[in-house]
PDB file of N, CA and C in Angstrom:
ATOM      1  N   UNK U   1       0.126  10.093 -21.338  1.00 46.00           N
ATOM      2  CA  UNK U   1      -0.751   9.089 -20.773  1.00 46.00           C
ATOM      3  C   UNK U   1      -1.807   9.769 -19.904  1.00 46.00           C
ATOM      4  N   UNK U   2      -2.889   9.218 -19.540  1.00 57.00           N
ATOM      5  CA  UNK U   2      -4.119   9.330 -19.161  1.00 57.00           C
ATOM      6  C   UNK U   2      -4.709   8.425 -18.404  1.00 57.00           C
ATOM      7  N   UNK U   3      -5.667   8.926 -17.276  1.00 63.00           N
ATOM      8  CA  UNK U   3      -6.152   7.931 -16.535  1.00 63.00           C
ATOM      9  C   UNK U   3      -4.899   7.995 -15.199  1.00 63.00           C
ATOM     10  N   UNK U   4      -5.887   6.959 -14.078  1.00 69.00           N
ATOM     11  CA  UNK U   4      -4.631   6.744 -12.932  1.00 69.00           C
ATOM     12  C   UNK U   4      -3.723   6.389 -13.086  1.00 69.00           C
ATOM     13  N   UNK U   5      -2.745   6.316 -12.179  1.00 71.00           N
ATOM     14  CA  UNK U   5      -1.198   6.237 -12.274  1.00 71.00           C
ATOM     15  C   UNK U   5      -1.211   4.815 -11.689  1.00 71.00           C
ATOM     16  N   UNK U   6      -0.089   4.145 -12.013  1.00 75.00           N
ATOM     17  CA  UNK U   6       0.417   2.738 -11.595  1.00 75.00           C
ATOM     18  C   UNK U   6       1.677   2.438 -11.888  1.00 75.00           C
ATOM     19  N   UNK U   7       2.452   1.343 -10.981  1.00 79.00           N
ATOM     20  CA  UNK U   7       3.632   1.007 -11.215  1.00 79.00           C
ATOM     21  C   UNK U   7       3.664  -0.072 -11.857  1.00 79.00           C
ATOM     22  N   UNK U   8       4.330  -0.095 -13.233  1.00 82.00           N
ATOM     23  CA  UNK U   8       4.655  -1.581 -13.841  1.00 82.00           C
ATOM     24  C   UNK U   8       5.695  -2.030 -13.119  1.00 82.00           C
ATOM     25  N   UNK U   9       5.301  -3.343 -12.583  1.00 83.00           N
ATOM     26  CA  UNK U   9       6.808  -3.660 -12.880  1.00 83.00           C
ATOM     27  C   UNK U   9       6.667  -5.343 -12.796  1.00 83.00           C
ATOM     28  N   UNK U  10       8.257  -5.833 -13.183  1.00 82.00           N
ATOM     29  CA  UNK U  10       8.171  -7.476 -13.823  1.00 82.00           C
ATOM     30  C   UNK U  10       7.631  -8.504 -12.911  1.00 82.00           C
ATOM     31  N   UNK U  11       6.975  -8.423 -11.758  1.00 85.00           N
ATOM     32  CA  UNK U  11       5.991  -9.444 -10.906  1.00 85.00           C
ATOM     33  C   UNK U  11       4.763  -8.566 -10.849  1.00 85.00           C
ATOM     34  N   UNK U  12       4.385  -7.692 -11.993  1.00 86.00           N
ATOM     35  CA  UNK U  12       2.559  -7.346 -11.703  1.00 86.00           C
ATOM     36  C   UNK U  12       2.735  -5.998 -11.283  1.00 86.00           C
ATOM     37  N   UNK U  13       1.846  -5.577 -12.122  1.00 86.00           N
ATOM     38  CA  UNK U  13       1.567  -3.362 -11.500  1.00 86.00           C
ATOM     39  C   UNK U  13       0.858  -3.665 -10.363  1.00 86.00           C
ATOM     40  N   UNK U  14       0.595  -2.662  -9.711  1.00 88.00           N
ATOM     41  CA  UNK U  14       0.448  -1.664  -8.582  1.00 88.00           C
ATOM     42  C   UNK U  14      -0.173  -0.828  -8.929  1.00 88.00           C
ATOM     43  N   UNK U  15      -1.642  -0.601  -8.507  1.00 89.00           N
ATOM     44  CA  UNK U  15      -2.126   0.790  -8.654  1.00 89.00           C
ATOM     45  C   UNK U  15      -2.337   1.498  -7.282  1.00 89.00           C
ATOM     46  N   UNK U  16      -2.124   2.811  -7.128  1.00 89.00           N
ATOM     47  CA  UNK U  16      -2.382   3.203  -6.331  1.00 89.00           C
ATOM     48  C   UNK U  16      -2.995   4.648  -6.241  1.00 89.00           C
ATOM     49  N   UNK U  17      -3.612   5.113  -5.222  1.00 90.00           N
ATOM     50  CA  UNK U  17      -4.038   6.674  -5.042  1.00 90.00           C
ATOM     51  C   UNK U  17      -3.654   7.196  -3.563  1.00 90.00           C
ATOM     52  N   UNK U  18      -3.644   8.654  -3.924  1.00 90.00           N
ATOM     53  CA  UNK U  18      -3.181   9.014  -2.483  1.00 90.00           C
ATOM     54  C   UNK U  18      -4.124  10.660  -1.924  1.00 90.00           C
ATOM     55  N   UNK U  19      -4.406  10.383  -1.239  1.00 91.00           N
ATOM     56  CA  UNK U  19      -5.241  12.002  -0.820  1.00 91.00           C
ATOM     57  C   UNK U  19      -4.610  12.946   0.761  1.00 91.00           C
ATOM     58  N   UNK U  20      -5.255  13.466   0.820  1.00 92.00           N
ATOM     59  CA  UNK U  20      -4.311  14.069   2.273  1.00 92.00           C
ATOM     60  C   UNK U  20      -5.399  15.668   2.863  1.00 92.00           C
ATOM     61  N   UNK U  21      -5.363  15.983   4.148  1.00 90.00           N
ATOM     62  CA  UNK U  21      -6.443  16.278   4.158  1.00 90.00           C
ATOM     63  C   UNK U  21      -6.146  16.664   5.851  1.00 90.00           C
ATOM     64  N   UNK U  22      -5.979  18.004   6.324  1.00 89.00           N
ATOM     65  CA  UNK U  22      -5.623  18.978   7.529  1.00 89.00           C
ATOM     66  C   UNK U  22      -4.692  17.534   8.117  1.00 89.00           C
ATOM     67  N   UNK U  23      -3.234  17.610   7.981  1.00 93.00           N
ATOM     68  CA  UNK U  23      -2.724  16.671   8.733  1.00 93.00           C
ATOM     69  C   UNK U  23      -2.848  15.046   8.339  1.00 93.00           C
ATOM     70  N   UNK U  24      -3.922  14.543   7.558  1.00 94.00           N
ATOM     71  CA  UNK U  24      -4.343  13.522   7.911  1.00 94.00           C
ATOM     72  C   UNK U  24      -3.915  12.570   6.258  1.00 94.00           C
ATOM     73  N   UNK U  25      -3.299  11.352   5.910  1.00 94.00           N
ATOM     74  CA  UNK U  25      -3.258  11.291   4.602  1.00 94.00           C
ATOM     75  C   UNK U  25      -3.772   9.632   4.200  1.00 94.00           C
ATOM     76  N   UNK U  26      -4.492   9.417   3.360  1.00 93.00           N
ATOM     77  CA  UNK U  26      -4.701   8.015   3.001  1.00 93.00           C
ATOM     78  C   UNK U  26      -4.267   7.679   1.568  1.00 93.00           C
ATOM     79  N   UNK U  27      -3.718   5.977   1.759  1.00 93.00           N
ATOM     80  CA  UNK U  27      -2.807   5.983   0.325  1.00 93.00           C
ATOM     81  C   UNK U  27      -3.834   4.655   0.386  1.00 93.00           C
ATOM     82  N   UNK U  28      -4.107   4.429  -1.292  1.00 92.00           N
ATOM     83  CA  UNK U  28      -4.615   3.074  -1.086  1.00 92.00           C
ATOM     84  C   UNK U  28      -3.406   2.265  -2.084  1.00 92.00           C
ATOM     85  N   UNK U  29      -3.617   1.014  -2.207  1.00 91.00           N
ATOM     86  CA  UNK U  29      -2.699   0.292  -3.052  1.00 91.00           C
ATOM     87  C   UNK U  29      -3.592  -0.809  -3.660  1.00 91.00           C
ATOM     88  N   UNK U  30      -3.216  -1.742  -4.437  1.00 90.00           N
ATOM     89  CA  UNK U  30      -4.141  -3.119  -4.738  1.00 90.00           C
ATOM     90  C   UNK U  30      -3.260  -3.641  -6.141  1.00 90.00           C
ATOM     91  N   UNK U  31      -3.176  -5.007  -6.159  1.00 90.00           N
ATOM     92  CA  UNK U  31      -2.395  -5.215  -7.105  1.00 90.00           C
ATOM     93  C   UNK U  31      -3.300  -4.811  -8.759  1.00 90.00           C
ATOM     94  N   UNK U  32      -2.471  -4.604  -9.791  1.00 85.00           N
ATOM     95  CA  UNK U  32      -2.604  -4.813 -10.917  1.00 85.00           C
ATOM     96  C   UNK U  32      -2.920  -2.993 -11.551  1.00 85.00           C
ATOM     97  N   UNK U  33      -3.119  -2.973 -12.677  1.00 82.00           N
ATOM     98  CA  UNK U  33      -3.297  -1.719 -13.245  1.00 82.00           C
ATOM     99  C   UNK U  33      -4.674  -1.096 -13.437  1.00 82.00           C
ATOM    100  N   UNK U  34      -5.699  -1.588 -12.729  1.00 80.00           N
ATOM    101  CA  UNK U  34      -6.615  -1.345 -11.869  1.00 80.00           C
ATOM    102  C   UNK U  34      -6.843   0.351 -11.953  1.00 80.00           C
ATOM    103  N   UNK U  35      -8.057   1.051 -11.802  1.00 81.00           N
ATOM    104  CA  UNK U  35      -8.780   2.251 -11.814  1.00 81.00           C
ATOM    105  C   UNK U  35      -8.645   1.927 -10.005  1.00 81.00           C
ATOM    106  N   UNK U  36      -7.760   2.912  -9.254  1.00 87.00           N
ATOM    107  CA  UNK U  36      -7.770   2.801  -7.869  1.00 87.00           C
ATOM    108  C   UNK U  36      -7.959   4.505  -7.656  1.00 87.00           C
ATOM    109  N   UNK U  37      -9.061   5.153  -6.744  1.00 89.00           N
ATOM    110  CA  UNK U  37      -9.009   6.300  -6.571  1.00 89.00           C
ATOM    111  C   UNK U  37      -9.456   6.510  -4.815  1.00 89.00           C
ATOM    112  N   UNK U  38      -9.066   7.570  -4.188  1.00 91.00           N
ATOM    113  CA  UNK U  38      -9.607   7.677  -2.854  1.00 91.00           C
ATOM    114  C   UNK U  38      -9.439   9.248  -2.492  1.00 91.00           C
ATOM    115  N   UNK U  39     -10.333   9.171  -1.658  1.00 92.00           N
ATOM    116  CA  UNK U  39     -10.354  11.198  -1.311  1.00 92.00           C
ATOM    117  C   UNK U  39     -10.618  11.249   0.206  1.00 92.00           C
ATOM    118  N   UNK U  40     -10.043  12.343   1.047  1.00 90.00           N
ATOM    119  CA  UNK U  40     -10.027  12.155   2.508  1.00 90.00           C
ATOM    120  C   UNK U  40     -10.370  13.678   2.534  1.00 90.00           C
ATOM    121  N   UNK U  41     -11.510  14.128   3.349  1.00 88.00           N
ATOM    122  CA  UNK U  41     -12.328  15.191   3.926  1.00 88.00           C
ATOM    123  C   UNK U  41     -12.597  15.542   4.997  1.00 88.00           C
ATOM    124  N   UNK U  42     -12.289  16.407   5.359  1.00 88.00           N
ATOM    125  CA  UNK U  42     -12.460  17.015   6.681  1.00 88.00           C
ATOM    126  C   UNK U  42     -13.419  17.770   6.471  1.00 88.00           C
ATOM    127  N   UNK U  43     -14.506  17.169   7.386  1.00 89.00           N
ATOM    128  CA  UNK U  43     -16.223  17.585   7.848  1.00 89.00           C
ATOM    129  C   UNK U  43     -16.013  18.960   8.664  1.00 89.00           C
ATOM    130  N   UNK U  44     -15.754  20.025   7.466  1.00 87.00           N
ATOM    131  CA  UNK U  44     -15.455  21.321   8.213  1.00 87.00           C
ATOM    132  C   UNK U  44     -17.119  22.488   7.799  1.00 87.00           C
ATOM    133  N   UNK U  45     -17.494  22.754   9.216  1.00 89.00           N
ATOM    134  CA  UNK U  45     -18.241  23.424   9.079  1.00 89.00           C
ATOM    135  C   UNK U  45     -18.459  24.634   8.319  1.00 89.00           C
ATOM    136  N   UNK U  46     -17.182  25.056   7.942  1.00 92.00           N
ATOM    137  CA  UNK U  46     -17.171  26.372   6.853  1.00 92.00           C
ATOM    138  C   UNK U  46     -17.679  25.746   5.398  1.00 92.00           C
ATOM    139  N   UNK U  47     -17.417  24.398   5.460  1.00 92.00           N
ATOM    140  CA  UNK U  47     -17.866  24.314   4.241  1.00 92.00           C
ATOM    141  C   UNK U  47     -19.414  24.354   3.698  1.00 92.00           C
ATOM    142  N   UNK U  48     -19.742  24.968   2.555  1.00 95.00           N
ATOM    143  CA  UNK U  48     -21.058  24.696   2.630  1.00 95.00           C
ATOM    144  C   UNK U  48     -21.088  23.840   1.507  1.00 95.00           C
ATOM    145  N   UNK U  49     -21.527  22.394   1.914  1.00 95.00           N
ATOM    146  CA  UNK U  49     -21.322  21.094   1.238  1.00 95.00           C
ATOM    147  C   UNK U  49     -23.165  21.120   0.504  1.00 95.00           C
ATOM    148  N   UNK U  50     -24.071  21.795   0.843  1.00 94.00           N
ATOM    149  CA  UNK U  50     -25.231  21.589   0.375  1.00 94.00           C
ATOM    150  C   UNK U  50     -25.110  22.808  -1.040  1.00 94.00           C
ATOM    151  N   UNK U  51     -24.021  24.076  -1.043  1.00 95.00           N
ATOM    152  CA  UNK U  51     -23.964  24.640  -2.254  1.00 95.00           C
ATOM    153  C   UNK U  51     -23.261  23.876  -3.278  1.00 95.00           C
ATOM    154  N   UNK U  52     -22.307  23.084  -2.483  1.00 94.00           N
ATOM    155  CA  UNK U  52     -20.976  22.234  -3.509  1.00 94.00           C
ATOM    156  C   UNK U  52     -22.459  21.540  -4.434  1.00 94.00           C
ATOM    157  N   UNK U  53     -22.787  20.840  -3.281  1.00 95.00           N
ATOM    158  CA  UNK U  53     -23.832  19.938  -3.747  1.00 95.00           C
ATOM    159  C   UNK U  53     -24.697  20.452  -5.122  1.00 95.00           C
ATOM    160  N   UNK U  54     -25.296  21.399  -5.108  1.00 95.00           N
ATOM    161  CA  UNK U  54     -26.369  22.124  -5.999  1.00 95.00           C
ATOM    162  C   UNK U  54     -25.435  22.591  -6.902  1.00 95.00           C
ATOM    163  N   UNK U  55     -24.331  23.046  -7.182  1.00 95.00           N
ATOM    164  CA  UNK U  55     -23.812  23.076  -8.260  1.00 95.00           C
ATOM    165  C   UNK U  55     -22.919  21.914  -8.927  1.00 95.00           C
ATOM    166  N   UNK U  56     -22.464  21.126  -7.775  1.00 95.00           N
ATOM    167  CA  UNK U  56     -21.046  19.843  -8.522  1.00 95.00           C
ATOM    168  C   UNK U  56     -21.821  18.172  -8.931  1.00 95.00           C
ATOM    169  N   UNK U  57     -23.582  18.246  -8.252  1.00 96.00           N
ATOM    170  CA  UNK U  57     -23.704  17.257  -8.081  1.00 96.00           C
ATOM    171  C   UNK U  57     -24.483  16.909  -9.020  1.00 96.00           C
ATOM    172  N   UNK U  58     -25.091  15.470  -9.364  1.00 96.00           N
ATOM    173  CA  UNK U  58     -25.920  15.398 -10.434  1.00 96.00           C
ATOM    174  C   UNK U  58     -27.366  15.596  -9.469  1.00 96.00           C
ATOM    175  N   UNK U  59     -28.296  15.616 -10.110  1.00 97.00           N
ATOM    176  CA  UNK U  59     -30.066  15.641  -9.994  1.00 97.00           C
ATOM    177  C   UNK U  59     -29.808  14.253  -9.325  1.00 97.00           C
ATOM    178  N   UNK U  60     -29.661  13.008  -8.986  1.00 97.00           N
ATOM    179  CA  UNK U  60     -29.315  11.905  -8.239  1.00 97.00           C
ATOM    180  C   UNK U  60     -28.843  11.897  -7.098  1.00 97.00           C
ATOM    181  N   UNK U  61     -27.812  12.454  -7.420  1.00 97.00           N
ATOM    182  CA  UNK U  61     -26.958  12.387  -6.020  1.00 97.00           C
ATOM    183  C   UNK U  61     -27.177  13.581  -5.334  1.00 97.00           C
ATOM    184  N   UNK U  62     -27.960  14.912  -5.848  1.00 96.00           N
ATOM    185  CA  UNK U  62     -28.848  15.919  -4.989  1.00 96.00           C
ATOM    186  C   UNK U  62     -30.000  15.289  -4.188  1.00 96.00           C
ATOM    187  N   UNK U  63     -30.887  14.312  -4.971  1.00 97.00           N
ATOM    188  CA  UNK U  63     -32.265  13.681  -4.233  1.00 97.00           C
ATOM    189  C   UNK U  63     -31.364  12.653  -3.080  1.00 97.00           C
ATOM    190  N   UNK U  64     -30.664  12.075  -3.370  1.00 97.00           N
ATOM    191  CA  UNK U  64     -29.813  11.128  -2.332  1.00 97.00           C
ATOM    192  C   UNK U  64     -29.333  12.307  -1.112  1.00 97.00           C
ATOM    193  N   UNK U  65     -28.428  13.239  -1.274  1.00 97.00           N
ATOM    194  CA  UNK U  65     -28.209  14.186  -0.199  1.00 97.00           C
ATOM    195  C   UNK U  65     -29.323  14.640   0.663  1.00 97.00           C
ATOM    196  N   UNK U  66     -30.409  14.952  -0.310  1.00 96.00           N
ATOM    197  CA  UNK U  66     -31.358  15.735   0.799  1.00 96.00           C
ATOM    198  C   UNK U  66     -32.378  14.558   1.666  1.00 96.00           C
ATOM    199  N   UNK U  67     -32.857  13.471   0.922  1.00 97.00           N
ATOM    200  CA  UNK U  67     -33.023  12.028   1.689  1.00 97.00           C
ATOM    201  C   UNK U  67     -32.530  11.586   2.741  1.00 97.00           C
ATOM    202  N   UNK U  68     -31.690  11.574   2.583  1.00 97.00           N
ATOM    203  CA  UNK U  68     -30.916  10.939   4.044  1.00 97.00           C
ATOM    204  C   UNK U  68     -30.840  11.881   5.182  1.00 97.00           C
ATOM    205  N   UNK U  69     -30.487  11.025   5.988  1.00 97.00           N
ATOM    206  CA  UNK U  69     -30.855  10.967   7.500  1.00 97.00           C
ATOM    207  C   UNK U  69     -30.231  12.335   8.034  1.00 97.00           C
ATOM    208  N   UNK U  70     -29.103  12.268   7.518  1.00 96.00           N
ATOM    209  CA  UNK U  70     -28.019  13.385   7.864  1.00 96.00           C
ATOM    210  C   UNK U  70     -27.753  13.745   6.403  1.00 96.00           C
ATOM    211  N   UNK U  71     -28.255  15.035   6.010  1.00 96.00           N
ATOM    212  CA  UNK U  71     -28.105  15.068   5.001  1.00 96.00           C
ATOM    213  C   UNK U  71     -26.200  15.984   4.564  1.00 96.00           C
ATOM    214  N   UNK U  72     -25.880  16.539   5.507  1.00 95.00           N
ATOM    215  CA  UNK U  72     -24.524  16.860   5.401  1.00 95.00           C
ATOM    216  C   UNK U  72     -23.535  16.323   5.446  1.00 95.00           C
ATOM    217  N   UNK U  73     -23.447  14.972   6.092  1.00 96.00           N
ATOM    218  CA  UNK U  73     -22.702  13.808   5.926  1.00 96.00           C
ATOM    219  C   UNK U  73     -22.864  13.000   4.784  1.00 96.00           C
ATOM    220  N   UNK U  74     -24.104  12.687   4.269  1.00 97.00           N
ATOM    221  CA  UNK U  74     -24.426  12.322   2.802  1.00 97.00           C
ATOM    222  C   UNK U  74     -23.443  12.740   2.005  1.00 97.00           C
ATOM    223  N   UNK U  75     -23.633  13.918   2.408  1.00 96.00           N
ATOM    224  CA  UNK U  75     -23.297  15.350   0.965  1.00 96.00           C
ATOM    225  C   UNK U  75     -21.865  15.031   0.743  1.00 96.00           C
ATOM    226  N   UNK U  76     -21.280  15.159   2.015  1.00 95.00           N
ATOM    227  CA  UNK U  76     -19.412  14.797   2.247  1.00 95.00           C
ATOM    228  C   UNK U  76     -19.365  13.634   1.378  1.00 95.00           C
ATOM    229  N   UNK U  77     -19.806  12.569   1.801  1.00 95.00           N
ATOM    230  CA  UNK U  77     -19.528  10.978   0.848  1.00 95.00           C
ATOM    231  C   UNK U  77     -19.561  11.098  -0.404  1.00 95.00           C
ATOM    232  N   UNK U  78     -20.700  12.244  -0.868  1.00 96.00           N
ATOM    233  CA  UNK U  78     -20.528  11.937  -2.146  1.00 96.00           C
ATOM    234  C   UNK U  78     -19.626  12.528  -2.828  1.00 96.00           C
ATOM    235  N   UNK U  79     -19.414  13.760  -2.116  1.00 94.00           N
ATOM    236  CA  UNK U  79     -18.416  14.650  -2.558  1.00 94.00           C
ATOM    237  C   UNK U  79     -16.719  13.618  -2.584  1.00 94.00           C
ATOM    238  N   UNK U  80     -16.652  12.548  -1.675  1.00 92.00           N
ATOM    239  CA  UNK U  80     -15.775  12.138  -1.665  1.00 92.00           C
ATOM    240  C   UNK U  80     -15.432  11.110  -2.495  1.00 92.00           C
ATOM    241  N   UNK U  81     -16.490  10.374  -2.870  1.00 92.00           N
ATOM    242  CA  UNK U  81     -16.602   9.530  -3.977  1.00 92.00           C
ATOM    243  C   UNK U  81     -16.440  10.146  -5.726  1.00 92.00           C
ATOM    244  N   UNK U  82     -16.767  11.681  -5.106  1.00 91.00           N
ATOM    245  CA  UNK U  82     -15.895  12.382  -7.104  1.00 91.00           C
ATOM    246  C   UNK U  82     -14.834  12.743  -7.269  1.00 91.00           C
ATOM    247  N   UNK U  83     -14.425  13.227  -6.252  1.00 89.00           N
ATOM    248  CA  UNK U  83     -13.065  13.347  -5.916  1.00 89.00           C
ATOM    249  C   UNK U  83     -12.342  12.393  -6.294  1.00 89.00           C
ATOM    250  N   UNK U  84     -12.908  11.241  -5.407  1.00 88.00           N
ATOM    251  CA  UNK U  84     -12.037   9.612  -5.823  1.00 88.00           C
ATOM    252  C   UNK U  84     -11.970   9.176  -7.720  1.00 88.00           C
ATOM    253  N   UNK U  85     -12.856   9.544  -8.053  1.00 83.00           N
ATOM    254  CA  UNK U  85     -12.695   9.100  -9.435  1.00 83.00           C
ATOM    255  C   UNK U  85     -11.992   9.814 -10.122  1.00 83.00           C
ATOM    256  N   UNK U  86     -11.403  11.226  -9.938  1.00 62.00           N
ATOM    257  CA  UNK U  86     -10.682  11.733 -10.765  1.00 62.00           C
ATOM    258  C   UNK U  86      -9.293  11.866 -10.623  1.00 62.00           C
TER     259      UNK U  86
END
């Protein structure tokens, strides 16, 4: 099988995701068999989120990073939002 994980069971699946992240962990839940994904990041200055960016990101979500206000916090969200989908 393929795709996120979920619990069947005889009153309705459960999907859920779970991430975790220096100490810190978030689980999400929501009923049904549902695409549920989530990613938790620690805004660590070693990272260099503007190289992640230029190589992991699309031409979109590069013009969105460097746009915004804060563009290193951008960068984190989005990074956290691909994470979440996979």
């Amino acid at each position: 099988a393929s795709g996120k994980p979920y619990l069947a069971r005889p009153e309705g699946a459960v999907s859920f995701s779970i991430s975790h992240s220096h100490g810190k962990i978030l689980l999400g839940l929501m009923p049904g068999p549902a695409r549920l994904g989530v990613d938790l990041q620690r805004m660590d200055d070693s990272i260099d989120i503007m190289r992640i960016g230029a190589r992991y990101f699309t031409v979109a979500e590069n013009a969105q990073m460097l746009a915004a206000a804060d563009p290193r916090l951008e960068g984190f969200k989005i990074w956290c939002r691909k994470e979440a989908q996979y």
